[in-house]
Amino acid sequence: MSTLRFHAIKESLKRKPIVIEEKQRRSEIFGSNVFNESTMRQYLTKEAFESVRDAIQLGKKIDRVVADHISTGMKEWAISKGATHYTHWFQPLTGATAEKHDAFFETIGGGLAIEKFGGGQLVQQEPDASSFPNGGIRNTFEARGYTAWDPTSPAFIYGTTLCIPTVFVSYTGEALDYKTPLLRALQAVDSAAVAVCKYFDKNVRKVNASLGWEQEYFLIDRDLAMSRPDIVQTGRTLLGHSPAKGQQLDDHYFGTIPNRAMAFMRDLETECMLLGIPVKTRHNEVAPNQFELAPIYDEANLAVDHNSLLMDVMDKISDRHNFKVLFHEKPFAGVNGSGKHNNWSLSTDTGVNLLGPGKTPMSNLQFLTFFINTIKAVNDNEELLRAAIASASNDHRLGANEAPPAIISVFIGEQLTKTLNELENVTDGKLSPEEKTDLKLNVVGKIPDVLLDNTDRNRTSPFAFTGNKFEFRAVGSTANCANPMTVLNSIVAKQLIDFKSEVDALIDKKDMKKDDAIFNILREYIKKSKNILFEGNGYGEAWEKEAKKRGLSNNKTTPIALKAKVSKKTLDLFEGLGVMNKVESEARYEIEMEDYVLRIQIESRVLGDIARNHIVPTAVRYQNVLIKNVKGLKSIYGEGFKAFAKEQLNLIEQISGHIESINANVTKMTEVRKKSNKNENLEKKALAYCNNVKPLFDAIRYNCDKLELLVDDELWPLTKYRELLFTK
């Protein structure tokens, strides 16, 4: 292994940046491999084009006859771009994307063939659903699943394949993917938000949820990554002592981007432009060899598709540049992990950002309505929001020194806190003309000025207001954004429905004017949501004690956090909105719990293998070198040899102690794992892995990492942190 390590280092040092030529402006190539509106106008009949547009904007169904016209135009465009195959591109509950390629080619007899792609092939396919996670929704003999075209996310060409974004459902109609519940949640928040917007503007007919994700990742030389069995099989390092220099000097953050990384980024961005992914920002992150990429905001469903596609593209492009992209939330101990901040807002078809203040008191009252309702939604559903970002890998990051804790709280800044405090003192009942004037001029009217100077940012806040949007910072870098976005849009939709019901009740039953009713309800929401607002540092015992006093949950591990997904409150929420039925919710809970178990199980087996088959033999080999040295000294100096072999003997004893601890803990871990596997109840099994198997990782790692400091560097088999993190 040490030979492999040094060969990998040697190869990595030979790397040169690949020359990337950008001959055209990005605006000229943007979306050129996407079947977008411009392309549709060229390749579709007027009737077909209007049918797709109505499906996107109004949610109307596309007639099968019209679908034949659409598929013909889509096929001709794809073939003109060099495509030979098509696929329904979907996002099953594996966490990765899925695709099955079929050729446009079809024989017609007489030794002849044609290119064929009909409306039926566009609209629906029947992939085998038996090998995808289903959480008990379907039996093996009911293996069929259906993929159905999602016209709101445009088809695109990658390589020589036409990719058609689709939903994925079971034979019995339940969702087996991330996209289906998201689309339902977006429909729910659209309907609920439009109803509330009518208080302020009767012309609003549609509200879109927007999403801007920020993708953090590590770039590691491919040969160095492939020399580490743990990175290859788990996506992170299970062992490795921290280097003398890590991120403590803060010299990597926003620093000059290394040449090879820059070449990768330029190549990636060109591919993104072709695919219509509007990437805009790139920079070094805090940890060595850690970077970030962020796009311009987009409609949430399309943004989710873009992020899933981006992760696929990053893998392919990194291979071309002899890199390995690590998306794991905590691939290296002792340095920052990676998140995927989800920046979320709501905007109307009239061009108004509902979480951005306006120039008039009325528009600012609208802002406050959606701002406070979002806070109330988070306050009432903080456990579900925590469950939405729960995973085995994100457990390593949450609560670490650079990431938000597992306690969900909302940060809004000092100035907006003062504004809410003033609103809390609004008169109960009808406002006098003087009170209403004072409120609108001195509180609501000043909100734009407040936000102009409100540049506070709290890196420890899981959910922060950042000027004209909320930033859900606790989302992990491996996550599919659809999961947290489904939950966030659902809880806000439910909250807006409740808000409208309460306001209408005051207007109808107590004969209040609209503004009075809105102010009264918002005042009550502020009072009820105070516990979720937190402006301080999210680290440490002080906040944990305070959070407990406030009644906030602190679900530190995935098995505990996921329980919120199947609580009666959650099941009623999703069923009431039509986002997921009970079967779908329970299936997702089971799938995510099983995923947790399997990931910890895999890591446990890999760790045991590396510890016993790589670390221990290397330590014994070095120990034999020391023993030989001691024997040599004894042959020269006789009984007085101990004076010269004191350190060697000490090292031999230390190595023996670490070897003994490693073997004992690996044996214990194996036995505990076997015992955990006997649990037929999935929840008990997950808790056993969490509480009994996983803690042994640290004990094994401690001794292995100590040996790394003792054993001769020439013998050490695993590529070290200093090589993984500082090879540019």
Coordinates of C-alpha atoms in Angstrom, one line a residue, residues 181-561:
P181 CA -44.0 15.4 -3.7
L182 CA -42.0 18.6 -4.5
L183 CA -44.4 19.4 -7.4
R184 CA -47.4 18.8 -5.2
A185 CA -45.9 21.0 -2.4
L186 CA -45.1 23.8 -4.9
Q187 CA -48.7 23.6 -6.1
A188 CA -49.9 23.9 -2.5
V189 CA -47.8 26.9 -1.7
D190 CA -48.8 28.5 -5.0
S191 CA -52.5 28.2 -4.2
A192 CA -52.1 29.3 -0.5
A193 CA -49.9 32.3 -1.3
V194 CA -52.1 33.5 -4.1
A195 CA -55.1 33.6 -1.8
V196 CA -53.1 35.7 0.7
C197 CA -51.7 38.0 -2.0
K198 CA -55.3 38.9 -3.0
Y199 CA -55.4 41.0 0.2
F200 CA -52.8 43.2 -1.4
D201 CA -53.1 42.8 -5.1
K202 CA -56.1 41.3 -6.9
N203 CA -54.1 40.8 -10.1
V204 CA -51.8 38.1 -8.7
R205 CA -52.7 34.7 -10.3
K206 CA -49.6 32.7 -9.5
V207 CA -46.8 32.5 -6.9
N208 CA -43.6 30.7 -7.6
A209 CA -41.2 29.4 -5.0
S210 CA -37.6 30.2 -6.0
L211 CA -34.5 28.4 -4.9
G212 CA -30.8 29.3 -5.1
W213 CA -28.6 26.6 -3.9
E214 CA -24.9 26.9 -3.0
Q215 CA -22.9 23.7 -3.7
E216 CA -19.8 23.2 -1.6
Y217 CA -17.4 20.4 -2.5
F218 CA -13.8 19.1 -2.2
L219 CA -11.5 18.5 -5.2
I220 CA -9.0 15.8 -4.6
D221 CA -6.5 14.4 -7.1
R222 CA -8.0 11.2 -8.5
D223 CA -4.9 9.0 -7.9
L224 CA -4.7 10.2 -4.3
A225 CA -8.4 9.6 -3.7
M226 CA -8.2 6.1 -5.3
S227 CA -5.3 5.2 -3.1
R228 CA -7.7 5.5 -0.1
P229 CA -10.1 2.6 0.3
D230 CA -12.3 4.6 2.6
I231 CA -12.8 7.5 0.1
V232 CA -13.5 5.0 -2.7
Q233 CA -16.2 3.1 -0.7
T234 CA -17.7 5.7 1.6
G235 CA -16.8 9.1 0.1
R236 CA -14.9 10.2 3.2
T237 CA -11.8 9.4 5.2
L238 CA -12.5 7.1 8.2
L239 CA -8.9 7.5 9.4
G240 CA -6.2 10.2 9.2
H241 CA -4.4 12.4 11.6
S242 CA -4.8 16.2 11.1
P243 CA -1.9 17.8 9.4
A244 CA 0.2 20.5 11.3
K245 CA -1.3 23.1 9.0
G246 CA -5.0 22.9 8.2
Q247 CA -7.3 25.8 7.8
Q248 CA -6.2 27.7 10.9
L249 CA -4.6 30.5 8.9
D250 CA -7.8 31.2 6.9
D251 CA -5.5 31.5 3.8
H252 CA -7.6 29.4 1.5
Y253 CA -10.9 31.1 1.9
F254 CA -11.6 33.4 -1.1
G255 CA -7.9 33.0 -2.0
T256 CA -6.5 32.6 -5.5
I257 CA -8.1 29.6 -7.1
P258 CA -5.4 26.9 -8.0
N259 CA -4.7 26.5 -11.7
R260 CA -6.0 22.9 -12.0
A261 CA -9.1 23.7 -10.0
M262 CA -9.7 26.8 -12.2
A263 CA -9.4 24.7 -15.4
F264 CA -12.0 22.2 -13.9
M265 CA -14.3 25.1 -13.0
R266 CA -14.1 26.7 -16.5
D267 CA -14.8 23.3 -18.1
L268 CA -17.7 22.7 -15.8
E269 CA -19.2 26.1 -16.3
T270 CA -19.1 25.7 -20.1
E271 CA -21.1 22.4 -19.7
C272 CA -23.5 24.1 -17.4
M273 CA -24.1 26.9 -19.9
L274 CA -24.9 24.4 -22.6
L275 CA -27.4 22.7 -20.2
G276 CA -29.0 25.9 -19.1
I277 CA -27.7 25.8 -15.5
P278 CA -27.2 29.5 -14.7
V279 CA -24.0 29.1 -12.6
K280 CA -22.5 32.5 -11.6
T281 CA -20.3 32.3 -8.5
R282 CA -17.1 30.3 -7.8
H283 CA -14.6 30.6 -5.0
N284 CA -12.3 28.9 -2.6
E285 CA -14.1 27.8 0.6
V286 CA -12.5 27.7 4.1
A287 CA -10.9 24.2 4.1
P288 CA -7.9 23.4 1.9
N289 CA -9.1 22.0 -1.5
Q290 CA -12.7 23.0 -0.7
F291 CA -14.7 25.1 -3.2
E292 CA -18.1 26.5 -3.8
L293 CA -20.3 27.0 -6.9
A294 CA -23.6 28.9 -6.9
P295 CA -26.2 29.8 -9.6
I296 CA -28.6 32.6 -10.3
Y297 CA -31.9 31.8 -8.5
D298 CA -34.6 29.8 -10.4
E299 CA -38.0 28.3 -10.0
A300 CA -37.7 25.7 -7.3
N301 CA -38.5 22.6 -9.4
L302 CA -36.1 23.6 -12.1
A303 CA -33.4 24.5 -9.6
V304 CA -33.7 21.1 -7.9
D305 CA -33.3 19.4 -11.3
H306 CA -30.3 21.6 -12.1
N307 CA -28.6 20.8 -8.9
S308 CA -29.1 17.0 -9.4
L309 CA -27.8 17.3 -12.9
L310 CA -24.9 19.5 -11.8
M311 CA -23.7 16.8 -9.4
D312 CA -23.7 14.2 -12.2
V313 CA -21.8 16.6 -14.5
M314 CA -19.3 17.5 -11.8
D315 CA -18.4 13.8 -11.5
K316 CA -17.8 13.4 -15.2
I317 CA -15.9 16.7 -15.7
S318 CA -13.7 16.0 -12.6
D319 CA -12.7 12.6 -14.1
R320 CA -11.5 14.5 -17.3
H321 CA -9.3 16.7 -15.1
N322 CA -7.9 13.8 -13.0
F323 CA -9.9 14.9 -9.9
K324 CA -12.3 13.2 -7.6
V325 CA -15.2 15.4 -6.4
L326 CA -16.1 14.7 -2.7
F327 CA -19.7 15.8 -1.9
H328 CA -19.7 14.2 1.6
E329 CA -20.6 16.6 4.3
K330 CA -17.5 15.8 6.4
P331 CA -14.9 14.0 4.3
F332 CA -12.0 15.2 6.5
A333 CA -11.8 15.5 10.3
G334 CA -10.5 18.8 11.8
V335 CA -11.5 21.0 8.8
N336 CA -14.8 22.5 7.7
G337 CA -17.4 20.2 6.1
S338 CA -19.6 21.0 3.1
G339 CA -23.2 22.2 3.0
K340 CA -25.7 23.1 0.4
H341 CA -27.3 26.3 1.5
N342 CA -30.9 26.6 0.1
N343 CA -31.9 30.2 -0.4
W344 CA -35.7 30.3 -0.7
S345 CA -38.2 32.9 -1.5
L346 CA -41.7 33.4 -3.0
S347 CA -42.4 35.7 -6.0
T348 CA -45.6 36.6 -7.9
D349 CA -46.4 36.5 -11.6
T350 CA -46.6 40.3 -11.3
G351 CA -42.9 40.5 -10.5
V352 CA -42.9 41.0 -6.7
N353 CA -40.6 39.2 -4.3
L354 CA -42.9 38.5 -1.4
L355 CA -39.9 38.4 1.0
G356 CA -38.5 41.7 -0.3
P357 CA -39.8 45.1 1.1
G358 CA -41.4 47.6 -1.3
K359 CA -41.7 51.4 -1.4
T360 CA -45.1 51.7 0.1
P361 CA -46.6 50.7 3.5
M362 CA -49.0 48.3 1.7
S363 CA -46.2 46.4 0.0
N364 CA -44.3 46.3 3.3
L365 CA -47.4 44.9 5.1
Q366 CA -47.4 42.2 2.4
F367 CA -43.7 41.6 3.1
L368 CA -44.4 41.3 6.9
T369 CA -47.2 38.9 6.3
F370 CA -45.1 36.4 4.4
F371 CA -42.0 37.1 6.6
I372 CA -43.9 36.4 9.9
N373 CA -45.9 33.5 8.5
T374 CA -42.6 31.8 7.4
I375 CA -41.2 32.2 10.9
K376 CA -44.4 30.9 12.4
A377 CA -44.3 27.9 10.0
V378 CA -40.7 27.1 11.1
N379 CA -41.6 27.6 14.8
D380 CA -44.5 25.1 14.6
N381 CA -42.6 22.5 12.5
E382 CA -39.0 22.7 13.6
E383 CA -38.7 19.0 14.2
L384 CA -39.9 18.2 10.7
L385 CA -37.5 20.7 9.2
R386 CA -34.7 19.0 11.1
A387 CA -35.8 15.7 9.8
A388 CA -35.7 17.1 6.2
I389 CA -32.0 17.4 6.4
A390 CA -31.2 14.3 8.4
S391 CA -28.7 11.8 7.0
A392 CA -25.8 9.7 8.2
S393 CA -23.3 12.0 6.5
N394 CA -24.9 15.3 7.6
D395 CA -24.8 14.1 11.3
H396 CA -21.0 14.5 11.1
R397 CA -21.4 18.2 10.1
L398 CA -24.3 19.6 12.1
G399 CA -23.0 21.1 15.3
A400 CA -19.4 21.1 14.2
N401 CA -17.5 24.3 14.6
E402 CA -18.4 25.7 11.1
A403 CA -22.0 24.4 10.7
P404 CA -25.4 25.1 12.2
P405 CA -26.4 22.9 15.2
A406 CA -29.1 20.3 15.1
I407 CA -31.3 22.7 16.9
I408 CA -33.5 24.6 14.4
S409 CA -33.7 28.3 15.0
V410 CA -34.4 31.5 12.9
F411 CA -32.0 34.4 12.7
I412 CA -33.4 37.7 11.5
G413 CA -30.9 40.3 12.7
E414 CA -31.1 43.0 15.4
Q415 CA -33.1 45.6 13.4
L416 CA -35.9 43.3 12.3
T417 CA -36.1 41.9 15.8
K418 CA -36.8 45.5 17.0
T419 CA -39.5 45.8 14.2
L420 CA -41.2 42.7 15.4
N421 CA -41.1 43.9 19.0
E422 CA -42.9 47.1 17.9
L423 CA -45.5 45.2 16.0
E424 CA -46.1 43.0 19.1
N425 CA -47.4 46.1 20.8
V426 CA -50.2 46.7 18.3
T427 CA -53.6 47.3 19.9
D428 CA -55.7 44.2 20.3
G429 CA -58.7 44.8 18.1
K430 CA -59.5 47.8 15.8
L431 CA -56.7 50.3 15.3
S432 CA -57.4 54.0 15.8
P433 CA -56.5 56.3 12.8
E434 CA -53.6 57.7 14.7
E435 CA -52.3 54.2 15.6
K436 CA -52.6 53.0 12.1
T437 CA -50.8 56.1 10.7
D438 CA -48.0 55.8 13.3
L439 CA -47.7 52.1 12.5
K440 CA -47.5 52.5 8.8
L441 CA -45.1 55.5 8.8
N442 CA -42.8 54.6 11.7
V443 CA -42.7 50.8 11.7
V444 CA -43.9 49.3 8.4
G445 CA -42.8 52.2 6.3
K446 CA -39.2 52.1 7.5
I447 CA -38.6 48.4 6.7
P448 CA -36.7 49.1 3.4
D449 CA -34.2 51.3 5.3
V450 CA -33.9 48.7 8.0
L451 CA -33.1 45.9 5.5
L452 CA -30.7 48.2 3.7
D453 CA -28.4 48.3 6.7
N454 CA -29.2 44.8 7.9
T455 CA -26.1 43.0 6.7
D456 CA -25.8 40.7 9.8
R457 CA -25.0 37.1 8.9
N458 CA -24.9 34.3 11.4
R459 CA -23.0 31.3 10.2
T460 CA -24.3 29.2 13.0
S461 CA -28.0 29.8 12.2
P462 CA -29.7 26.9 10.5
F463 CA -32.4 29.2 9.0
A464 CA -31.5 32.8 8.5
F465 CA -33.2 35.8 6.8
T466 CA -30.6 37.5 4.6
G467 CA -32.3 40.6 3.1
N468 CA -34.9 39.3 0.6
K469 CA -34.9 35.5 1.2
F470 CA -34.5 32.9 3.9
E471 CA -31.3 30.8 3.8
F472 CA -31.7 27.2 5.0
R473 CA -28.1 26.7 5.9
A474 CA -28.4 23.2 7.5
V475 CA -29.0 21.3 4.3
G476 CA -26.1 18.9 3.6
S477 CA -23.9 18.9 0.5
T478 CA -25.0 15.4 -0.7
A479 CA -28.7 16.2 -0.2
N480 CA -31.3 16.3 -3.0
C481 CA -32.8 19.8 -2.5
A482 CA -36.2 18.4 -3.2
N483 CA -36.4 16.9 0.3
P484 CA -36.0 20.1 2.3
M485 CA -37.9 22.2 -0.3
T486 CA -40.9 19.8 -0.1
V487 CA -41.0 20.3 3.6
L488 CA -40.4 24.0 3.6
N489 CA -43.0 24.8 0.9
S490 CA -45.5 22.5 2.6
I491 CA -45.3 24.0 6.1
V492 CA -45.5 27.5 4.6
A493 CA -48.5 26.6 2.5
K494 CA -50.3 25.2 5.6
Q495 CA -49.4 28.3 7.6
L496 CA -50.7 30.6 4.9
I497 CA -54.0 28.7 4.7
D498 CA -54.4 29.0 8.5
F499 CA -53.5 32.7 8.4
K500 CA -56.1 33.5 5.8
S501 CA -58.7 31.5 7.7
E502 CA -58.0 33.5 10.9
V503 CA -57.9 36.9 9.1
D504 CA -61.2 36.2 7.3
A505 CA -62.8 35.2 10.6
L506 CA -61.9 38.6 12.1
I507 CA -63.2 40.4 9.0
D508 CA -66.4 38.5 8.8
K509 CA -67.3 37.9 12.5
K510 CA -65.8 41.0 14.2
D511 CA -66.4 43.4 11.4
M512 CA -62.7 44.4 11.3
K513 CA -61.1 46.1 8.4
K514 CA -58.6 44.1 6.4
D515 CA -55.4 45.9 7.7
D516 CA -56.6 45.7 11.3
A517 CA -57.3 42.0 11.0
I518 CA -53.9 41.3 9.5
F519 CA -52.0 43.3 12.1
N520 CA -53.9 41.5 14.9
I521 CA -53.1 38.1 13.6
L522 CA -49.5 38.9 12.9
R523 CA -49.1 40.3 16.4
E524 CA -50.3 36.9 17.8
Y525 CA -47.9 35.0 15.5
I526 CA -45.0 37.1 16.8
K527 CA -45.8 36.2 20.4
K528 CA -46.2 32.5 19.6
S529 CA -42.9 32.4 17.5
K530 CA -40.5 34.1 19.9
N531 CA -38.9 30.9 21.0
I532 CA -37.6 30.1 17.5
L533 CA -35.9 33.5 17.1
F534 CA -32.2 33.4 18.2
E535 CA -29.5 36.0 17.4
G536 CA -26.6 34.4 19.3
N537 CA -23.9 31.9 18.7
G538 CA -25.4 28.4 18.0
Y539 CA -22.5 26.5 19.4
G540 CA -22.0 25.1 22.9
E541 CA -23.9 24.0 26.0
A542 CA -25.3 27.5 26.8
W543 CA -27.5 27.5 23.6
E544 CA -28.4 23.9 24.2
K545 CA -29.6 24.7 27.7
E546 CA -31.5 27.8 26.5
A547 CA -33.1 25.9 23.6
K548 CA -34.3 23.2 26.0
K549 CA -35.8 25.9 28.2
R550 CA -37.6 27.2 25.2
G551 CA -39.0 23.8 24.3
L552 CA -37.0 23.5 21.0
S553 CA -35.9 20.0 20.0
N554 CA -32.3 19.0 19.8
N555 CA -32.4 15.8 17.7
K556 CA -28.7 15.2 17.1
T557 CA -28.8 11.9 15.3
T558 CA -30.7 10.8 12.2
P559 CA -32.7 7.9 13.8
I560 CA -34.1 10.3 16.4
A561 CA -34.7 13.2 13.9

